[in-house]
C-alpha positions as a printed NumPy array, in Angstrom:
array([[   0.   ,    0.   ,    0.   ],
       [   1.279,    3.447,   -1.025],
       [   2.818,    5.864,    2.084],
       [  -0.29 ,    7.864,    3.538],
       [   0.314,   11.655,    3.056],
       [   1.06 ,   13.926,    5.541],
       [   0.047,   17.352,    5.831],
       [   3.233,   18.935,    5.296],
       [   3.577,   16.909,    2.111],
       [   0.466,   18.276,    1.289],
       [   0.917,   21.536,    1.775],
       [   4.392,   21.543,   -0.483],
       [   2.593,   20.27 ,   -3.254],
       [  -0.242,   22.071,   -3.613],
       [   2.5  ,   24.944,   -2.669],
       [   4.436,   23.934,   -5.897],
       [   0.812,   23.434,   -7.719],
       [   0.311,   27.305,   -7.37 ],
       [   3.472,   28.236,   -8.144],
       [   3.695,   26.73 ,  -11.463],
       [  -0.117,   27.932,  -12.599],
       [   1.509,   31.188,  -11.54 ],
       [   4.257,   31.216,  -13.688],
       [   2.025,   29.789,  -17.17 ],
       [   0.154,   33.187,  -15.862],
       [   2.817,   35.77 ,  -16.022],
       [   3.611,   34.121,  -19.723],
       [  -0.014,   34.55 ,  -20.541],
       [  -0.922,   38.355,  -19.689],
       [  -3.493,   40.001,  -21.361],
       [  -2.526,   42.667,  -23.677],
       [  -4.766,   44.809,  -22.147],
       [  -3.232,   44.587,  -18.761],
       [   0.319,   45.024,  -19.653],
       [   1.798,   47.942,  -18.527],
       [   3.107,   49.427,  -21.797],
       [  -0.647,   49.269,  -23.095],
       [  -2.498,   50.665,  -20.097],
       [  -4.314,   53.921,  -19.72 ],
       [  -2.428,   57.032,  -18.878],
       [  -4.094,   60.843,  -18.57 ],
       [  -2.005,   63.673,  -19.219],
       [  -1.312,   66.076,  -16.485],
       [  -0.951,   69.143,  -19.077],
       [  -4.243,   68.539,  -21.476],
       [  -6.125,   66.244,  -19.433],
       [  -6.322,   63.984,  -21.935],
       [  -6.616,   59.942,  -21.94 ],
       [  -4.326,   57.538,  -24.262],
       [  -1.514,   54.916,  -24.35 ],
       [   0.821,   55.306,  -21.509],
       [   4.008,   56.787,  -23.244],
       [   6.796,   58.73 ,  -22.94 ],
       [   5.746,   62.441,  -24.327],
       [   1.923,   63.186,  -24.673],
       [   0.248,   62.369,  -28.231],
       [  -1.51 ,   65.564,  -28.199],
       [   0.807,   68.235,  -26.401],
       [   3.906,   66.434,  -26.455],
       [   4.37 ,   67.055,  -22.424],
       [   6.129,   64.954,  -20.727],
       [   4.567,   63.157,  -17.328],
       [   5.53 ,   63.87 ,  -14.242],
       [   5.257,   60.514,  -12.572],
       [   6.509,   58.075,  -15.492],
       [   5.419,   54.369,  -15.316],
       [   8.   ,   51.596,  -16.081],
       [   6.436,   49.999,  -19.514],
       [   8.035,   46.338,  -17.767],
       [   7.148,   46.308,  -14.641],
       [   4.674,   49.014,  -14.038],
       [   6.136,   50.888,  -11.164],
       [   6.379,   54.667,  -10.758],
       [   8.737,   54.741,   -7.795],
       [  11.636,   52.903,   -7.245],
       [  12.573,   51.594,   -3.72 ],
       [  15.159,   49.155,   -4.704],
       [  18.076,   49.086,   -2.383],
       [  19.916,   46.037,   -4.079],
       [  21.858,   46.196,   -7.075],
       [  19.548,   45.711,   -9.9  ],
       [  19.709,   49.311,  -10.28 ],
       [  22.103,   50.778,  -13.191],
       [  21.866,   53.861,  -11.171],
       [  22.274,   53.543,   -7.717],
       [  20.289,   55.492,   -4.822],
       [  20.885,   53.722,   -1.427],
       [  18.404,   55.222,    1.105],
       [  16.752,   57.456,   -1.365],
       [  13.263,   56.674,   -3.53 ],
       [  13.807,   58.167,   -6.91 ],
       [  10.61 ,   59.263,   -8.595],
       [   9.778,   61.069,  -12.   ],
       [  13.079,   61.553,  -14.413],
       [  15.542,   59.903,  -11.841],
       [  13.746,   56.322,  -12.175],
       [  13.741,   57.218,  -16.329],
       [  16.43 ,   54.559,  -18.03 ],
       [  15.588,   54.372,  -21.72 ],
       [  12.349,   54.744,  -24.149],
       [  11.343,   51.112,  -25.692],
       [  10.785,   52.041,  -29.786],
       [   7.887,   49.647,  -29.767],
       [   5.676,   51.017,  -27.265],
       [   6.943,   54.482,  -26.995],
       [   6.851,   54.197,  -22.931],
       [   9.984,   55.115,  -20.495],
       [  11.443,   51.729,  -18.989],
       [  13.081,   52.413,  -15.945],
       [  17.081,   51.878,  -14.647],
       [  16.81 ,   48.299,  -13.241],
       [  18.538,   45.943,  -14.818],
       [  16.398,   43.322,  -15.435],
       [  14.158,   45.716,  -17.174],
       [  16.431,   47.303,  -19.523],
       [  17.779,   43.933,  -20.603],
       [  14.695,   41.956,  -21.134],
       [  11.82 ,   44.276,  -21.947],
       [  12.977,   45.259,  -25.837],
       [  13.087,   41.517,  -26.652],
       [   9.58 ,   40.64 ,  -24.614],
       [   7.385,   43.861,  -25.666],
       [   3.739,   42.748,  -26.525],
       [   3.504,   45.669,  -28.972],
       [   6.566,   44.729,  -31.297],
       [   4.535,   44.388,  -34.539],
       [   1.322,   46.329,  -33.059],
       [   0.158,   47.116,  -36.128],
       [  -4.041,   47.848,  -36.659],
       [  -5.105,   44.544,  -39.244],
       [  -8.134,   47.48 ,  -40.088],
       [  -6.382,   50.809,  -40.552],
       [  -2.479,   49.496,  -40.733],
       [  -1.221,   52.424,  -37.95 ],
       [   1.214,   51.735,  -35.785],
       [   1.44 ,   52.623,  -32.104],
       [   3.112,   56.052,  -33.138],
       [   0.653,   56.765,  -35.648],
       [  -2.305,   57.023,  -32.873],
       [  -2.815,   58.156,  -29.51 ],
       [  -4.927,   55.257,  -28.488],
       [  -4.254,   51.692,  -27.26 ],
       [  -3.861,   48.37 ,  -28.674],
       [  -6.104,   45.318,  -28.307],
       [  -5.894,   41.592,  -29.797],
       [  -9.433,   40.353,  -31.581],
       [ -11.258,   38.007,  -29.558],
       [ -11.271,   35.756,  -32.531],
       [  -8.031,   36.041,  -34.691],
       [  -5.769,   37.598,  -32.492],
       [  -4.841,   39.925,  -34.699],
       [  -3.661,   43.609,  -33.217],
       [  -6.34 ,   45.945,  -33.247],
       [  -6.2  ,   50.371,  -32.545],
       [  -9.099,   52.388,  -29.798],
       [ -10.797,   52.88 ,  -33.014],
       [ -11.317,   49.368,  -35.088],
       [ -11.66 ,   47.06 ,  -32.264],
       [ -15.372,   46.793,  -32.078],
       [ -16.266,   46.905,  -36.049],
       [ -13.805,   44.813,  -36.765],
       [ -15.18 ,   42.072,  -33.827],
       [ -18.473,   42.296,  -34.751],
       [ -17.755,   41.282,  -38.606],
       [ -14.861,   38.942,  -37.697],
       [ -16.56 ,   35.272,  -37.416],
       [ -17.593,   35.474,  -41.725],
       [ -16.171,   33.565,  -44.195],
       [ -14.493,   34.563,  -47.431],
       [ -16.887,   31.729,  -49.281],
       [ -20.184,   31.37 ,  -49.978],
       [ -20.793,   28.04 ,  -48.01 ],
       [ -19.389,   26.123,  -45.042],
       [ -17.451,   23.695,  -47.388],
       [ -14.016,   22.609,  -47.275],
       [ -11.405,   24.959,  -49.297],
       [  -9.702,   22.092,  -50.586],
       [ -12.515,   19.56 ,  -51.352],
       [ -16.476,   19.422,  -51.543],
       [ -17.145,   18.356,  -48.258],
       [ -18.413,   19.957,  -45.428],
       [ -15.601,   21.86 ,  -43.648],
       [ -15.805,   20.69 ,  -39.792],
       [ -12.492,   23.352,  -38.903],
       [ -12.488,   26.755,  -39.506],
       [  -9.504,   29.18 ,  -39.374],
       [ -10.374,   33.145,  -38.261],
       [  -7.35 ,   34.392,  -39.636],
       [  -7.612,   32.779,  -43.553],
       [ -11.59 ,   32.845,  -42.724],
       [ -11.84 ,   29.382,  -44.561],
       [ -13.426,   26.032,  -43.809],
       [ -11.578,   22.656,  -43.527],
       [ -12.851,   19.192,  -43.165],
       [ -10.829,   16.482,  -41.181],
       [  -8.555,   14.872,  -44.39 ],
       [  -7.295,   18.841,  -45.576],
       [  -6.585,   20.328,  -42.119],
       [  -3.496,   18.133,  -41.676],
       [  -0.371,   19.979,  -43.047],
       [   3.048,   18.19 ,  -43.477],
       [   4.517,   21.887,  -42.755],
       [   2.598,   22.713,  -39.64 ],
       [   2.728,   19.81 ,  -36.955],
       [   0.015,   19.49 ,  -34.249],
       [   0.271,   19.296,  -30.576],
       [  -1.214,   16.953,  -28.54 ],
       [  -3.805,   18.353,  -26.692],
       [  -4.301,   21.249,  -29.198],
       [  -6.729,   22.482,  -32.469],
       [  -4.629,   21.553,  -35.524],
       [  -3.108,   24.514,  -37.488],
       [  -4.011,   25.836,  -40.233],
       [  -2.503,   24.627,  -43.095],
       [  -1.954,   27.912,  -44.629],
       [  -0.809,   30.174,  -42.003],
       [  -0.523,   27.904,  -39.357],
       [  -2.911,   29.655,  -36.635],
       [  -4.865,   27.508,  -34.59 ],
       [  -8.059,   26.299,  -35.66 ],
       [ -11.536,   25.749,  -34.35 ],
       [ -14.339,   23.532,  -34.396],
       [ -17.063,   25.702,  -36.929],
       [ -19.589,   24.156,  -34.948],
       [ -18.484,   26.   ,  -31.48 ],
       [ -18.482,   29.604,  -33.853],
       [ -21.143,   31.893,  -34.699],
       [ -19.985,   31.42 ,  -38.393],
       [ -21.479,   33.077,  -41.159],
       [ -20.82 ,   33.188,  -45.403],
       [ -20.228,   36.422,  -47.491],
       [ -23.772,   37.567,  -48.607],
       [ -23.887,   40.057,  -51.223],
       [ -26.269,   42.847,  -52.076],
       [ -26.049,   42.906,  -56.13 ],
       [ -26.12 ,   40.412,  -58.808],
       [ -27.481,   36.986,  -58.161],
       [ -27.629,   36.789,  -54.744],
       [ -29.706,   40.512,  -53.955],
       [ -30.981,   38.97 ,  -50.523],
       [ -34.492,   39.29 ,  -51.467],
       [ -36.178,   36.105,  -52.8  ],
       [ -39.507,   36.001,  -54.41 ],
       [ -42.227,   33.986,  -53.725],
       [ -41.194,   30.792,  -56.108],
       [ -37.735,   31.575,  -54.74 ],
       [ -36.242,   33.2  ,  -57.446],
       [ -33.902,   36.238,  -57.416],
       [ -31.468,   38.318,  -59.258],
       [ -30.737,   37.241,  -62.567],
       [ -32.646,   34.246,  -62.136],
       [ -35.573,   35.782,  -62.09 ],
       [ -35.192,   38.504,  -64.577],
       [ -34.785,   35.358,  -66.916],
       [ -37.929,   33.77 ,  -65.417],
       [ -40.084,   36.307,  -65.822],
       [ -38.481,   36.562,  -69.995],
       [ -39.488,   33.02 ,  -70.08 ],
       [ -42.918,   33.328,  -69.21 ],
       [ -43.78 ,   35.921,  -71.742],
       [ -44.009,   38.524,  -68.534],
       [ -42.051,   41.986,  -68.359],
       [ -40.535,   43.566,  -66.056],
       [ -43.025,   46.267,  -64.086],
       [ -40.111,   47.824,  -62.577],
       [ -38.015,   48.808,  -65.44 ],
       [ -41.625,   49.96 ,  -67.591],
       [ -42.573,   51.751,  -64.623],
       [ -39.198,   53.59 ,  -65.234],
       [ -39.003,   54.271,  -68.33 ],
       [ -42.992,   55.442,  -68.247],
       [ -41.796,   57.91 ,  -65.658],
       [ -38.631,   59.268,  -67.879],
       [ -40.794,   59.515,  -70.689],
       [ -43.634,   61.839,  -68.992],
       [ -40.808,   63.77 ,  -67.628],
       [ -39.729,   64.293,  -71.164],
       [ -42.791,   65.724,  -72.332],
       [ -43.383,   68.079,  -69.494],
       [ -39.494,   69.36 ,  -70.246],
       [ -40.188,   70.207,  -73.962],
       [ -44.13 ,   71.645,  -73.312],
       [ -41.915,   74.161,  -70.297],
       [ -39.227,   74.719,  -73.22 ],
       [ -41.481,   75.485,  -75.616],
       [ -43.857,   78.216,  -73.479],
       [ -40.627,   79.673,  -72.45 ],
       [ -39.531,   80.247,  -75.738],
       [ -42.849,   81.704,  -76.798],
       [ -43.154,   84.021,  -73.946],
       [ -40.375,   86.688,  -75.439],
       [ -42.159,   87.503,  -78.61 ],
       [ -45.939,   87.312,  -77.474],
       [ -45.972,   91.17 ,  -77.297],
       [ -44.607,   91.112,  -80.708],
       [ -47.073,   92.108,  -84.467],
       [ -45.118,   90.572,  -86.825],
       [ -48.63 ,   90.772,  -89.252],
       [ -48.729,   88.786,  -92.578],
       [ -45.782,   86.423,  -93.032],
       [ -44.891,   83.238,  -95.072],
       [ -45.216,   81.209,  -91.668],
       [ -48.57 ,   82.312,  -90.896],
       [ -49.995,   81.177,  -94.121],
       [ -50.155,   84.409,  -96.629],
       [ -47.786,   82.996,  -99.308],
       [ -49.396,   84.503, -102.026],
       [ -49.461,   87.966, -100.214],
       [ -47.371,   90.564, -101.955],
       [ -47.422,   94.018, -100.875],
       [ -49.186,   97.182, -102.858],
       [ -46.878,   99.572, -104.572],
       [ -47.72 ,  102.92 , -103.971]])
């Protein structure tokens, strides 16, 4: 029979449990809760963007800057991670300043650990909008991820581009690569895939996982788990408004040709340009009448009196 537990064994390993969900946390921050992305209000304008280094707007710089690493606005450290040091003293504002991250466009401060490991970890590397293609220097706002592709998103996009995210680039749910019905769908290629076309010699699966994609190699999901929808459009064949026999578009212009009907709508049309025709030239014609109805031209060739010749005196 296996040992029976004590409670200090217990207590280490659900102590070591914690610890290691911890760490898979820090890995997996939001992007919305990293401190290069969060909120910041200017203390010159008053107003709200991206926490960086000089204002968007007025081009002020802050007064209490915020580490874009770690987050902290005052430094207390009184062990040597600091380049600069400052035993016994809390250095606030400019003295905590060490360098300005080019991704982000936020003030890292002078620890070590910061300066050395926050240019090659900054969420915001290749921030650029999938809608509008600006980067974070090219707006004052922050950056978000879509719910759906993960792709970077600006203040301004995020919500329009969400809400028209989950539709395909096809007109059905079938597979891209066969006729079948496609049972994976990728967000990012917005195509379907059924079981056989989803496995890629290029891009392996993990156990445990969604297979990739086998054209970009994002990870996939189940179409039945999304709020999928096809590409609808609002011309040609498919006008989104079916008639009663269930003919639309084209199809039924070339219904109605077949059964010896016509089209109301177009006669209806042309009926209406040809009235406004008439009423044109009758308005044209009084107007050009109007000048010369004072006018006694008396007997001329256009008023009948060919023969009339005039009397010599």
């Amino acid at each position: 029979m296996p040992k029976k537990k004590t409670g200090a064994r217990k207590k280490a390993e659900n102590r070591k449990e914690r610890e290691k969900q911890l760490k898979a946390a820090r890995g997996n921050v939001d992007l919305a809760k990293h401190p290069c992305n969060s909120s910041m209000e200017c203390d010159k304008c008053q107003r709200r963007q991206k926490n960086r280094a000089f204002c968007y707007f007025c081009s002020s710089v802050q007064k209490l800057p915020m580490c874009a690493h770690c987050g902290k606005t005052k430094c207390m450290m009184k062990s040597s991670d600091c380049v600069i040091k400052h035993p016994a003293v809390y250095s606030t504002g400019m003295a905590m300043v060490g360098a300005i991250c080019d991704f982000c466009e936020a003030w890292v401060c002078h620890g070590k650990k910061c300066l050395s490991s926050h240019a090659c970890t900054c969420p915001l590397i290749s921030a650029d909008c999938i809608e509008c293609e600006r980067a974070v220097w090219d707006h004052g706002g922050r950056i978000f991820s879509c719910s759906f592709c993960y792709n970077f998103l600006c203040e301004d996009d995020q919500f329009e581009h969400q809400a028209s995210c989950q539709v395909l680039e096809a007109e059905t749910f079938k597979c891209a690569s066969c006729n079948r019905l496609g049972q994976h769908s990728c967000l990012r290629c917005k195509a379907c895939f059924c079981d056989d076309h989803v496995r890629s010699k290029v891009f392996k699966a993990e156990k445990g996982k969604e297979p990739p994609c086998p054209k970009c190699g994002h990870e996939t999901q189940e179409t039945k788990n999304l709020s999928m929808s096809t590409r609808s459009l609002k011309f040609g064949r498919q006008t989104g408004t079916e008639e009663e026999d269930g003919a639309s578009g084209y199809e039924n212009y070339w219904k109605n040709l077949a059964s010896g009907g016509n089209n109301d709508d177009y006669d209806e049309e042309e009926d209406d340009e040809e009235a406004d025709e008439e009423e044109y030239e009758e308005d044209s014609d009084t107007e050009a009448s109007k000048p010369f109805s004072h006018l006694h031209l008396g007997r001329t060739y256009a008023s009948g009196y060919a023969d009339y010749e005039e009397t010599e005196d």
